[in-house]
Coordinates of C-alpha atoms and ligand atoms in Angstrom, one line a residue:
M183 CA 70.9 278.7 61.1
P184 CA 69.8 280.1 57.8
E185 CA 70.7 277.9 54.9
Q186 CA 72.8 280.6 53.2
V187 CA 75.4 280.7 56.0
L188 CA 76.1 277.0 55.5
R189 CA 76.4 277.1 51.8
V190 CA 79.8 277.4 50.4
T191 CA 80.5 279.5 47.3
E192 CA 80.2 277.2 44.2
R193 CA 80.5 279.8 41.5
I194 CA 82.2 283.2 41.0
E195 CA 82.2 285.7 38.2
I196 CA 85.1 288.2 37.8
P197 CA 86.4 290.6 35.1
R198 CA 88.6 288.8 32.6
P199 CA 92.0 288.4 34.3
D200 CA 95.5 289.3 33.0
D201 CA 98.8 287.5 33.4
W202 CA 101.4 289.9 34.4
H203 CA 104.4 287.6 33.8
V204 CA 104.6 284.8 31.2
H205 CA 107.1 283.1 28.9
F206 CA 105.9 282.5 25.4
R207 CA 109.3 281.5 23.8
D208 CA 109.3 281.8 19.9
G209 CA 108.6 279.9 16.7
D210 CA 106.7 276.5 16.9
V211 CA 106.7 276.6 20.7
L212 CA 105.2 280.1 20.7
R213 CA 102.4 278.8 18.5
S214 CA 101.7 275.9 20.9
V215 CA 101.5 278.0 24.1
V216 CA 99.9 281.3 23.2
P217 CA 96.4 279.9 22.8
H218 CA 96.5 278.5 26.3
T219 CA 97.0 282.0 27.7
S220 CA 94.9 284.0 25.3
R221 CA 91.9 281.7 25.9
V222 CA 91.6 283.0 29.5
F223 CA 93.7 286.1 30.0
A224 CA 92.9 289.3 28.2
R225 CA 96.5 290.6 28.4
A226 CA 99.9 289.2 29.4
V227 CA 103.2 290.7 30.1
V228 CA 105.6 288.7 27.9
M229 CA 109.1 288.1 29.2
P230 CA 112.0 288.9 26.9
N231 CA 114.4 286.0 27.8
L232 CA 114.6 284.6 24.2
R233 CA 117.8 283.6 22.6
P234 CA 119.0 286.2 21.6
P235 CA 117.2 288.3 24.2
V236 CA 114.7 291.0 23.3
T237 CA 116.8 294.2 24.0
T238 CA 115.3 296.8 21.6
V239 CA 111.9 298.2 21.0
A240 CA 112.2 297.2 17.3
A241 CA 112.9 293.5 18.4
A242 CA 110.0 293.7 20.9
M243 CA 107.6 294.9 18.3
A244 CA 108.7 292.2 15.8
Y245 CA 108.2 289.6 18.6
R246 CA 104.8 291.1 19.4
A247 CA 103.7 290.6 15.8
R248 CA 104.7 286.9 16.0
I249 CA 102.7 286.6 19.2
V250 CA 99.6 288.2 17.7
Q251 CA 99.8 285.8 14.7
A252 CA 99.7 282.9 17.2
V253 CA 96.4 284.1 18.8
P254 CA 93.5 281.9 17.5
P255 CA 91.1 283.8 15.2
G256 CA 88.3 285.6 17.1
V257 CA 90.1 285.8 20.4
A258 CA 90.8 289.2 21.9
F259 CA 94.3 289.2 23.4
E260 CA 96.8 292.0 24.0
P261 CA 100.5 291.1 24.5
L262 CA 102.3 293.7 26.7
M263 CA 106.0 293.7 25.9
T264 CA 109.2 294.0 27.9
L265 CA 112.8 294.7 27.2
Y266 CA 115.7 292.7 28.5
L267 CA 118.1 294.9 30.5
T268 CA 121.8 294.4 29.6
P269 CA 124.9 296.4 30.5
T270 CA 124.7 298.0 27.0
T271 CA 121.1 299.1 27.2
T272 CA 121.0 302.9 26.6
P273 CA 118.9 305.7 28.2
E274 CA 117.9 306.6 24.6
E275 CA 116.3 303.1 24.1
I276 CA 114.5 303.5 27.4
A277 CA 113.0 306.8 26.2
V278 CA 111.7 305.1 23.0
A279 CA 110.3 302.2 25.1
A280 CA 108.6 304.5 27.6
A281 CA 106.9 306.4 24.8
H282 CA 105.6 303.1 23.2
P283 CA 102.1 302.1 24.4
A284 CA 102.8 298.3 24.0
I285 CA 106.0 298.3 26.2
V286 CA 105.2 298.1 29.9
G287 CA 108.6 297.5 31.5
V288 CA 112.2 296.5 31.5
K289 CA 113.2 293.1 32.9
L290 CA 116.2 292.8 35.2
Y291 CA 117.8 289.4 35.2
P292 CA 120.8 289.2 37.5
A293 CA 123.4 287.7 35.2
G294 CA 123.1 283.9 35.1
A295 CA 120.3 283.8 37.7
T296 CA 117.9 281.7 35.6
T297 CA 117.0 280.4 32.1
N298 CA 118.5 282.6 29.4
A299 CA 119.8 285.1 32.0
Q300 CA 123.4 285.0 30.8
A301 CA 123.1 288.4 29.1
G302 CA 121.7 290.0 32.2
V303 CA 123.2 292.5 34.6
A304 CA 125.9 291.5 37.1
D305 CA 126.4 294.9 38.7
L306 CA 123.5 297.4 38.9
D307 CA 126.1 300.3 39.0
S308 CA 126.7 299.6 35.4
V309 CA 123.1 300.6 34.5
T310 CA 122.7 303.7 36.6
G311 CA 121.9 306.0 33.7
V312 CA 119.2 303.6 32.4
L313 CA 117.6 303.4 35.9
E314 CA 117.6 307.1 36.2
A315 CA 115.8 307.4 32.8
M316 CA 113.3 304.7 33.9
Q317 CA 112.6 306.5 37.1
E318 CA 112.0 309.8 35.3
L319 CA 109.8 308.3 32.6
R320 CA 107.9 306.0 35.0
L321 CA 108.8 302.8 33.1
P322 CA 108.7 299.9 35.6
L323 CA 111.7 297.7 36.3
L324 CA 110.5 294.1 36.5
V325 CA 112.9 292.2 38.8
H326 CA 114.0 288.6 38.9
G327 CA 115.0 288.9 42.6
E328 CA 117.7 286.3 43.3
S329 CA 121.3 286.8 44.4
I330 CA 123.9 285.5 42.0
D331 CA 126.6 285.1 44.6
P332 CA 127.7 281.5 44.1
A333 CA 128.2 281.2 47.8
C334 CA 124.5 281.9 48.4
D335 CA 122.3 278.8 49.1
P336 CA 119.6 278.5 46.4
F337 CA 116.9 278.7 49.1
D338 CA 118.3 282.0 50.4
R339 CA 118.9 283.8 47.1
E340 CA 115.6 285.8 47.2
A341 CA 116.0 287.0 50.8
E342 CA 119.6 287.9 50.2
F343 CA 118.7 289.8 47.0
V344 CA 115.9 291.7 48.7
Q345 CA 118.2 292.7 51.6
K346 CA 121.4 293.4 49.7
T347 CA 120.3 294.6 46.3
L348 CA 116.6 295.6 46.1
G349 CA 116.5 297.6 49.3
P350 CA 119.5 299.7 48.4
L351 CA 118.2 300.1 44.9
I352 CA 114.9 301.6 46.0
E353 CA 116.8 303.9 48.4
R354 CA 118.8 305.2 45.5
F355 CA 115.8 305.4 43.2
P356 CA 112.9 306.2 45.5
R357 CA 110.5 307.0 42.6
L358 CA 111.4 304.0 40.4
R359 CA 108.4 301.8 39.7
V360 CA 109.4 298.2 40.6
V361 CA 107.7 294.8 40.4
L362 CA 109.4 292.0 42.4
E363 CA 108.4 289.1 40.1
H364 CA 107.4 285.7 41.3
V365 CA 107.8 286.4 45.0
T366 CA 108.6 283.2 46.9
T367 CA 109.5 284.1 50.4
A368 CA 108.2 285.8 53.6
E369 CA 111.1 288.3 53.3
G370 CA 110.1 289.2 49.7
A371 CA 106.5 289.5 50.5
A372 CA 107.2 291.7 53.6
F373 CA 109.5 293.9 51.5
V374 CA 106.8 294.6 48.9
R375 CA 104.1 295.0 51.5
D376 CA 106.1 297.6 53.5
A377 CA 107.5 299.5 50.4
P378 CA 105.8 302.6 48.9
D379 CA 103.1 302.1 46.3
T380 CA 105.6 302.3 43.6
V381 CA 106.6 298.7 44.5
A382 CA 104.4 295.7 43.7
G383 CA 104.8 291.9 43.4
T384 CA 103.6 289.1 41.3
L385 CA 102.8 285.6 42.6
T386 CA 102.6 282.3 40.7
P387 CA 100.1 279.5 41.2
Q388 CA 102.8 277.0 42.1
H389 CA 104.2 279.1 44.9
L390 CA 100.7 279.6 46.4
L391 CA 99.8 275.9 46.2
Y392 CA 103.1 274.1 47.0
D393 CA 106.1 274.2 49.2
R394 CA 109.5 272.5 48.6
R395 CA 108.3 269.1 49.8
A396 CA 106.6 268.9 46.3
L397 CA 110.1 268.7 44.8
F398 CA 110.9 265.4 46.6
E399 CA 107.5 263.7 46.9
G400 CA 108.2 260.0 46.5
G401 CA 111.3 260.8 44.4
L402 CA 112.8 263.8 42.5
R403 CA 110.1 265.8 40.7
P404 CA 111.7 267.8 37.9
H405 CA 108.4 269.3 36.8
M406 CA 108.1 271.0 40.1
Y407 CA 111.4 272.8 39.6
C408 CA 111.3 276.5 38.8
L409 CA 113.3 279.5 39.8
P410 CA 113.0 281.0 42.3
V411 CA 112.7 277.4 43.7
L412 CA 109.8 276.4 45.9
K413 CA 110.4 277.3 49.6
R414 CA 109.5 276.0 53.0
A415 CA 105.8 275.8 54.1
H416 CA 105.9 279.0 56.2
H417 CA 106.9 281.0 53.2
R418 CA 103.9 279.7 51.3
D419 CA 101.7 280.8 54.2
A420 CA 103.2 284.3 53.9
L421 CA 102.5 284.4 50.1
L422 CA 98.9 283.4 50.6
E423 CA 98.5 286.2 53.2
A424 CA 100.1 288.6 50.7
A425 CA 97.9 287.4 47.8
T426 CA 94.7 287.7 49.8
A427 CA 95.5 291.0 51.5
S428 CA 93.5 294.1 50.6
D429 CA 96.5 296.4 50.0
G430 CA 96.5 295.9 46.3
K431 CA 100.2 295.3 46.1
F432 CA 100.2 291.8 44.7
F433 CA 98.8 290.4 41.4
A434 CA 98.8 287.3 39.3
G435 CA 101.9 286.5 37.2
T436 CA 101.9 282.9 36.3
D437 CA 105.6 282.6 35.3
S438 CA 104.4 279.9 33.0
A439 CA 107.7 278.7 31.5
P440 CA 107.5 275.8 29.0
H441 CA 110.4 273.5 28.5
E442 CA 110.3 270.4 26.3
I443 CA 109.8 267.3 28.5
G444 CA 113.3 265.9 27.8
A445 CA 114.9 269.1 29.0
K446 CA 113.1 268.7 32.3
E447 CA 113.6 265.0 32.8
S448 CA 117.3 265.2 32.5
S449 CA 120.5 264.9 34.6
C450 CA 120.6 268.7 34.5
G451 CA 117.0 269.8 34.2
C452 CA 115.8 273.2 33.1
A453 CA 114.0 275.5 35.6
G454 CA 110.4 276.4 34.6
I455 CA 106.8 275.2 35.3
Y456 CA 104.2 275.2 32.6
N457 CA 100.9 276.2 34.1
S458 CA 99.1 278.4 31.6
P459 CA 96.3 275.9 30.6
T460 CA 94.9 275.9 34.2
A461 CA 96.5 278.9 35.8
L462 CA 93.3 280.7 36.6
Q463 CA 91.7 277.6 38.0
L464 CA 94.8 276.9 40.1
Y465 CA 94.7 280.5 41.5
A466 CA 91.0 279.9 42.4
E467 CA 91.9 276.7 44.1
A468 CA 94.6 278.4 46.2
F469 CA 92.3 281.2 47.2
D470 CA 89.4 278.7 48.0
L471 CA 91.7 276.6 50.2
A472 CA 92.8 279.7 52.0
G473 CA 89.1 280.6 52.6
A474 CA 89.6 283.8 50.6
L475 CA 87.7 283.5 47.4
P476 CA 86.3 287.0 47.6
A477 CA 89.9 288.3 47.3
L478 CA 90.5 286.5 44.0
E479 CA 89.0 289.2 41.8
A480 CA 91.4 291.9 43.1
F481 CA 94.4 289.6 42.7
V482 CA 93.7 288.4 39.1
S483 CA 91.7 291.2 37.6
R484 CA 92.2 294.5 39.4
N485 CA 95.5 295.1 41.2
G486 CA 97.6 294.5 38.1
P487 CA 95.8 297.1 35.9
A488 CA 95.9 299.6 38.8
F489 CA 99.7 299.3 39.1
Y490 CA 100.3 299.5 35.3
G491 CA 97.7 302.3 34.8
R492 CA 95.4 300.3 32.6
A493 CA 91.7 299.8 32.6
V494 CA 90.1 296.7 34.2
N495 CA 88.8 294.3 31.5
V496 CA 85.2 294.8 30.7
E497 CA 84.5 291.1 29.6
R498 CA 83.8 288.7 32.4
V499 CA 84.6 285.1 33.2
A500 CA 82.9 282.6 35.5
L501 CA 84.5 279.8 37.5
E502 CA 82.8 277.0 39.3
R503 CA 83.8 274.5 42.0
R504 CA 83.9 271.4 39.7
P505 CA 87.1 269.5 39.0
C506 CA 88.8 269.9 35.7
S507 CA 91.2 267.3 34.6
V508 CA 94.7 268.1 33.3
P509 CA 96.2 266.1 30.5
E510 CA 99.5 264.3 30.9
S511 CA 101.1 266.5 28.3
Y512 CA 100.5 269.1 25.6
P513 CA 102.2 269.5 22.2
L514 CA 105.1 271.9 22.3
G515 CA 106.5 272.7 18.9
G516 CA 107.7 269.3 17.7
G517 CA 107.8 267.8 21.2
V518 CA 105.6 267.8 24.3
V519 CA 105.5 269.7 27.6
A520 CA 104.2 268.3 31.0
P521 CA 101.9 270.9 32.6
L522 CA 101.5 271.5 36.3
R523 CA 99.1 268.8 37.7
A524 CA 99.7 266.6 34.7
G525 CA 97.4 263.6 34.8
A526 CA 95.5 264.9 37.8
S527 CA 92.9 267.6 38.3
V528 CA 92.2 271.1 39.6
M529 CA 89.3 271.8 42.0
W530 CA 87.9 274.7 39.9
S531 CA 86.8 274.9 36.3
I532 CA 86.1 277.8 34.0
V533 CA 82.4 277.9 33.0
P534 CA 82.4 277.5 29.2
Ligands
NCD1630 C1 111.9 280.9 33.5 C2 112.2 280.4 32.1 O1 112.2 279.1 31.9 O2 112.3 281.2 31.2 N1 112.1 279.8 34.4 C3 111.6 279.7 35.7 O3 112.0 278.7 36.3 N2 110.8 280.5 36.1 C4 112.8 282.0 33.8 C5 112.4 282.7 35.0 O4 111.4 283.4 35.1 O5 113.2 282.6 36.0
ZN1631 ZN1 109.7 284.2 34.7

């Protein structure tokens, strides 16, 4: 057999990737986390779930300026901003947002579904005029897809949302551009796959690499807790299939969501996994383990820009199969955050 057939891929080079879903927070925490994203990713879609939430274009632009200030000198990084949809959002504000080149979408948090989602929308009928405006102006709706029915089991919330809320929404607004964020189930992945090209999905490193056993491995693991929560192994299989498919419907959205270590290691711990320091390497590991490295480029560098109508980045980044170690913690404002894989390693490294 020729030697080439036996050799595994040890190095890949791809256009600089983008992160289509990240949480930067604000203030000291913002300054701690932005460099981890901007070092690797050329652009990132920044979630608006601050306290108070980012509900206007003016607030989003002020927030964007604070992000730009936190980017290390000499690093090229473009924050793409989102508005937080509330029952009082107006179609007029949507028109201003749609005309603004730095605003890429409006985030739907079902009220109370996750961290800082209290100001979200309990009933989509209350925002019909806004959704009509978004459909007409082609401004994407970025969806946290979980049912907020208290009777719904946490592991079923995504499937129930897709069936009872997202399906009917897309029937009512067939031209609305929608991203189902951080898809975690076979049902969510199938919905995006079978929907028209106006519907796409993001996938996180943790949902491609872990299933819910990771929450209970040898004891309760608060740093593996995020929302939507990790699901059963067969869902992870479906997500890997979605990520590595050639239909272009899925792209990288890390959902990196830093919380101070004490807020995680608590009797009522916060939801959110901090993965941005090694997110690209973790995606590479997931694709490698799935035997699908050639599909990584489309997922992290091409499908997102295609959906959002932006150019693929010209700069390139190389990865090699060499372990990179992950520290136990990183500074986070005045405290620390434990990253995904803390104290362990990732199978892939970025070539410096
Ligand atoms: C996010 C956060 O902490 O802001 N948490 C999470 O578990 N993913 C919110 C979110 O995206 O759900
Ligand atoms: Zn998120």
